[in-house]
Amino acid sequence: KGSHFPIFRCVSRSTLEEYGDRNCDISAKPSIIEEACNTHPCPAFWDAGEWSECSKTCGQGIQHRQVICRQFFANRTTMVQPQLCGQLEKPPITQSCQVRICSHWEVGTSWSSCSVLCGVGQRTRSLRCVSSTGDLIADGECNQRQRPNTVETCDMGPCVKSWFHSDWSKMCSVECGPG
């Protein structure tokens, strides 16, 4: 509820022109009497809180929030019986949410051959990020900390140079005698 009061101004009777208070007898000015106004209570309203975190870190989840019937009294709100908000549509207290798509890494190919015949080289394989429904999705949708390696070292053993013998040559160094 509020209050209001009359406003008195010094005005010429003949021209109805407004003058400053100094031009009227201040002792003849009526006293100000406040009257109550808007004495009916303010209407109740639904007050919706913040949404909670999504119940799932990936895929479809649920969010909750508190919705309370409130009413203004003396410039403050207070919680009141929900029946007072009965004529108003209550905001939803749950909603579906999805932080991101559920996904995982899938190895696309086996390891390749080593890049060298001897010594230390590298071998590779391909990966792909796949949704829980089997669809190929962007790599950014998969957890990078769980990403399997796509390159690894391979050791094909030492690169050694050795002598090997083949067949004997067809010609002897001499035609007779020790050669």
GROMACS .gro file of C-alpha atoms in nm:
model
  179
    1LYS     CA    1   0.000   0.000   0.000
    2GLY     CA    2   0.116   0.352  -0.061
    3SER     CA    3   0.021   0.707   0.017
    4HIS     CA    4  -0.033   1.028  -0.170
    5PHE     CA    5  -0.084   1.391  -0.071
    6PRO     CA    6  -0.216   1.709  -0.232
    7ILE     CA    7   0.026   1.957  -0.387
    8PHE     CA    8  -0.055   2.325  -0.318
    9ARG     CA    9   0.074   2.600  -0.548
   10CYS     CA   10   0.054   2.977  -0.526
   11VAL     CA   11  -0.169   3.083  -0.823
   12SER     CA   12  -0.323   3.417  -0.932
   13ARG     CA   13  -0.705   3.402  -0.897
   14SER     CA   14  -0.762   3.613  -1.205
   15THR     CA   15  -0.507   3.471  -1.451
   16LEU     CA   16  -0.450   3.128  -1.297
   17GLU     CA   17  -0.082   3.197  -1.348
   18GLU     CA   18   0.147   3.013  -1.106
   19TYR     CA   19   0.368   3.222  -0.877
   20GLY     CA   20   0.642   3.127  -0.638
   21ASP     CA   21   0.546   3.048  -0.275
   22ARG     CA   22   0.684   3.389  -0.166
   23ASN     CA   23   0.391   3.567  -0.334
   24CYS     CA   24   0.127   3.394  -0.115
   25ASP     CA   25   0.072   3.410   0.261
   26ILE     CA   26   0.258   3.103   0.385
   27SER     CA   27   0.047   3.092   0.706
   28ALA     CA   28  -0.267   3.046   0.492
   29LYS     CA   29  -0.122   2.745   0.309
   30PRO     CA   30  -0.329   2.435   0.395
   31SER     CA   31  -0.149   2.162   0.587
   32ILE     CA   32  -0.053   1.854   0.394
   33ILE     CA   33  -0.252   1.544   0.487
   34GLU     CA   34  -0.139   1.212   0.345
   35GLU     CA   35  -0.401   0.967   0.229
   36ALA     CA   36  -0.358   0.594   0.177
   37CYS     CA   37  -0.372   0.471  -0.181
   38ASN     CA   38  -0.326   0.140  -0.361
   39THR     CA   39  -0.441  -0.037  -0.050
   40HIS     CA   40  -0.504  -0.364  -0.236
   41PRO     CA   41  -0.216  -0.613  -0.218
   42CYS     CA   42   0.027  -0.650  -0.506
   43PRO     CA   43  -0.044  -0.956  -0.722
   44ALA     CA   44   0.153  -1.272  -0.656
   45PHE     CA   45   0.403  -1.387  -0.920
   46TRP     CA   46   0.617  -1.689  -1.000
   47ASP     CA   47   0.988  -1.639  -0.925
   48ALA     CA   48   1.206  -1.885  -1.121
   49GLY     CA   49   1.559  -1.959  -0.995
   50GLU     CA   50   1.871  -2.047  -1.191
   51TRP     CA   51   1.895  -2.379  -1.378
   52SER     CA   52   2.108  -2.650  -1.217
   53GLU     CA   53   2.396  -2.812  -1.403
   54CYS     CA   54   2.299  -3.076  -1.658
   55SER     CA   55   2.258  -3.420  -1.499
   56LYS     CA   56   2.480  -3.579  -1.768
   57THR     CA   57   2.820  -3.467  -1.894
   58CYS     CA   58   2.730  -3.593  -2.242
   59GLY     CA   59   2.410  -3.692  -2.416
   60GLN     CA   60   2.058  -3.601  -2.305
   61GLY     CA   61   2.025  -3.496  -1.940
   62ILE     CA   62   1.787  -3.298  -1.717
   63GLN     CA   63   1.821  -2.958  -1.548
   64HIS     CA   64   1.614  -2.849  -1.247
   65ARG     CA   65   1.531  -2.514  -1.093
   66GLN     CA   66   1.322  -2.384  -0.807
   67VAL     CA   67   1.002  -2.194  -0.889
   68ILE     CA   68   0.839  -2.012  -0.596
   69CYS     CA   69   0.519  -1.809  -0.566
   70ARG     CA   70   0.610  -1.465  -0.427
   71GLN     CA   71   0.435  -1.139  -0.348
   72PHE     CA   72   0.553  -0.784  -0.271
   73PHE     CA   73   0.483  -0.655   0.081
   74ALA     CA   74   0.633  -0.326   0.202
   75ASN     CA   75   0.884  -0.310  -0.088
   76ARG     CA   76   1.011  -0.664  -0.018
   77THR     CA   77   0.913  -0.998  -0.167
   78THR     CA   78   0.807  -1.287   0.046
   79MET     CA   79   0.718  -1.646  -0.034
   80VAL     CA   80   0.342  -1.707  -0.032
   81GLN     CA   81   0.110  -2.004  -0.086
   82PRO     CA   82   0.126  -2.138  -0.445
   83GLN     CA   83  -0.253  -2.102  -0.472
   84LEU     CA   84  -0.204  -1.723  -0.491
   85CYS     CA   85  -0.020  -1.778  -0.823
   86GLY     CA   86  -0.283  -2.025  -0.945
   87GLN     CA   87  -0.415  -1.795  -1.218
   88LEU     CA   88  -0.064  -1.764  -1.370
   89GLU     CA   89   0.112  -2.024  -1.583
   90LYS     CA   90   0.386  -2.179  -1.371
   91PRO     CA   91   0.727  -2.180  -1.544
   92PRO     CA   92   0.876  -2.527  -1.598
   93ILE     CA   93   1.091  -2.667  -1.316
   94THR     CA   94   1.276  -2.916  -1.542
   95GLN     CA   95   1.412  -2.904  -1.894
   96SER     CA   96   1.624  -3.131  -2.110
   97CYS     CA   97   1.987  -3.039  -2.169
   98GLN     CA   98   2.290  -3.165  -2.357
   99VAL     CA   99   2.638  -3.039  -2.272
  100ARG     CA  100   2.791  -3.230  -2.563
  101ILE     CA  101   2.746  -3.544  -2.773
  102CYS     CA  102   2.857  -3.871  -2.613
  103SER     CA  103   3.154  -3.990  -2.815
  104HIS     CA  104   3.463  -4.211  -2.813
  105TRP     CA  105   3.779  -4.271  -3.013
  106GLU     CA  106   3.777  -4.560  -3.259
  107VAL     CA  107   4.091  -4.697  -3.426
  108GLY     CA  108   4.040  -4.673  -3.802
  109THR     CA  109   4.334  -4.881  -3.929
  110SER     CA  110   4.598  -5.120  -3.795
  111TRP     CA  111   4.953  -4.999  -3.745
  112SER     CA  112   5.139  -4.936  -4.072
  113SER     CA  113   5.474  -5.099  -4.153
  114CYS     CA  114   5.776  -4.939  -3.995
  115SER     CA  115   5.913  -4.648  -4.196
  116VAL     CA  116   6.265  -4.805  -4.201
  117LEU     CA  117   6.406  -5.153  -4.273
  118CYS     CA  118   6.656  -5.134  -3.989
  119GLY     CA  119   6.714  -4.898  -3.698
  120VAL     CA  120   6.446  -4.686  -3.532
  121GLY     CA  121   6.157  -4.549  -3.738
  122GLN     CA  122   5.789  -4.473  -3.702
  123ARG     CA  123   5.463  -4.645  -3.774
  124THR     CA  124   5.119  -4.486  -3.792
  125ARG     CA  125   4.748  -4.564  -3.770
  126SER     CA  126   4.431  -4.362  -3.819
  127LEU     CA  127   4.169  -4.270  -3.559
  128ARG     CA  128   3.822  -4.130  -3.582
  129CYS     CA  129   3.585  -3.969  -3.334
  130VAL     CA  130   3.252  -4.152  -3.327
  131SER     CA  131   2.925  -4.061  -3.154
  132SER     CA  132   2.741  -4.307  -2.932
  133THR     CA  133   2.507  -4.367  -3.228
  134GLY     CA  134   2.801  -4.461  -3.455
  135ASP     CA  135   2.814  -4.139  -3.658
  136LEU     CA  136   3.150  -3.990  -3.753
  137ILE     CA  137   3.184  -3.652  -3.576
  138ALA     CA  138   3.447  -3.378  -3.539
  139ASP     CA  139   3.760  -3.469  -3.337
  140GLY     CA  140   3.684  -3.183  -3.097
  141GLU     CA  141   3.378  -3.376  -2.971
  142CYS     CA  142   3.600  -3.656  -2.830
  143ASN     CA  143   3.803  -3.634  -2.509
  144GLN     CA  144   4.156  -3.534  -2.616
  145ARG     CA  145   4.308  -3.677  -2.296
  146GLN     CA  146   4.178  -4.023  -2.392
  147ARG     CA  147   4.298  -4.001  -2.753
  148PRO     CA  148   4.509  -4.307  -2.843
  149ASN     CA  149   4.844  -4.249  -3.014
  150THR     CA  150   4.845  -4.238  -3.393
  151VAL     CA  151   5.226  -4.248  -3.421
  152GLU     CA  152   5.473  -4.469  -3.238
  153THR     CA  153   5.836  -4.560  -3.275
  154CYS     CA  154   5.941  -4.898  -3.409
  155ASP     CA  155   6.283  -5.060  -3.377
  156MET     CA  156   6.375  -5.287  -3.665
  157GLY     CA  157   6.709  -5.388  -3.511
  158PRO     CA  158   7.057  -5.257  -3.577
  159CYS     CA  159   7.166  -5.165  -3.924
  160VAL     CA  160   7.483  -5.389  -3.948
  161LYS     CA  161   7.726  -5.427  -4.236
  162SER     CA  162   7.870  -5.783  -4.257
  163TRP     CA  163   8.055  -6.001  -4.505
  164PHE     CA  164   7.863  -6.279  -4.671
  165HIS     CA  165   8.008  -6.532  -4.914
  166SER     CA  166   7.850  -6.627  -5.236
  167ASP     CA  167   7.940  -6.896  -5.486
  168TRP     CA  168   8.303  -6.947  -5.579
  169SER     CA  169   8.429  -6.762  -5.879
  170LYS     CA  170   8.444  -6.974  -6.192
  171MET     CA  171   8.810  -6.916  -6.275
  172CYS     CA  172   9.113  -7.015  -6.072
  173SER     CA  173   9.394  -6.767  -6.035
  174VAL     CA  174   9.640  -7.009  -6.203
  175GLU     CA  175   9.603  -7.286  -6.461
  176CYS     CA  176   9.807  -7.540  -6.268
  177GLY     CA  177   9.987  -7.567  -5.936
  178PRO     CA  178   9.886  -7.390  -5.621
  179GLY     CA  179   9.686  -7.088  -5.690
   0.00000   0.00000   0.00000
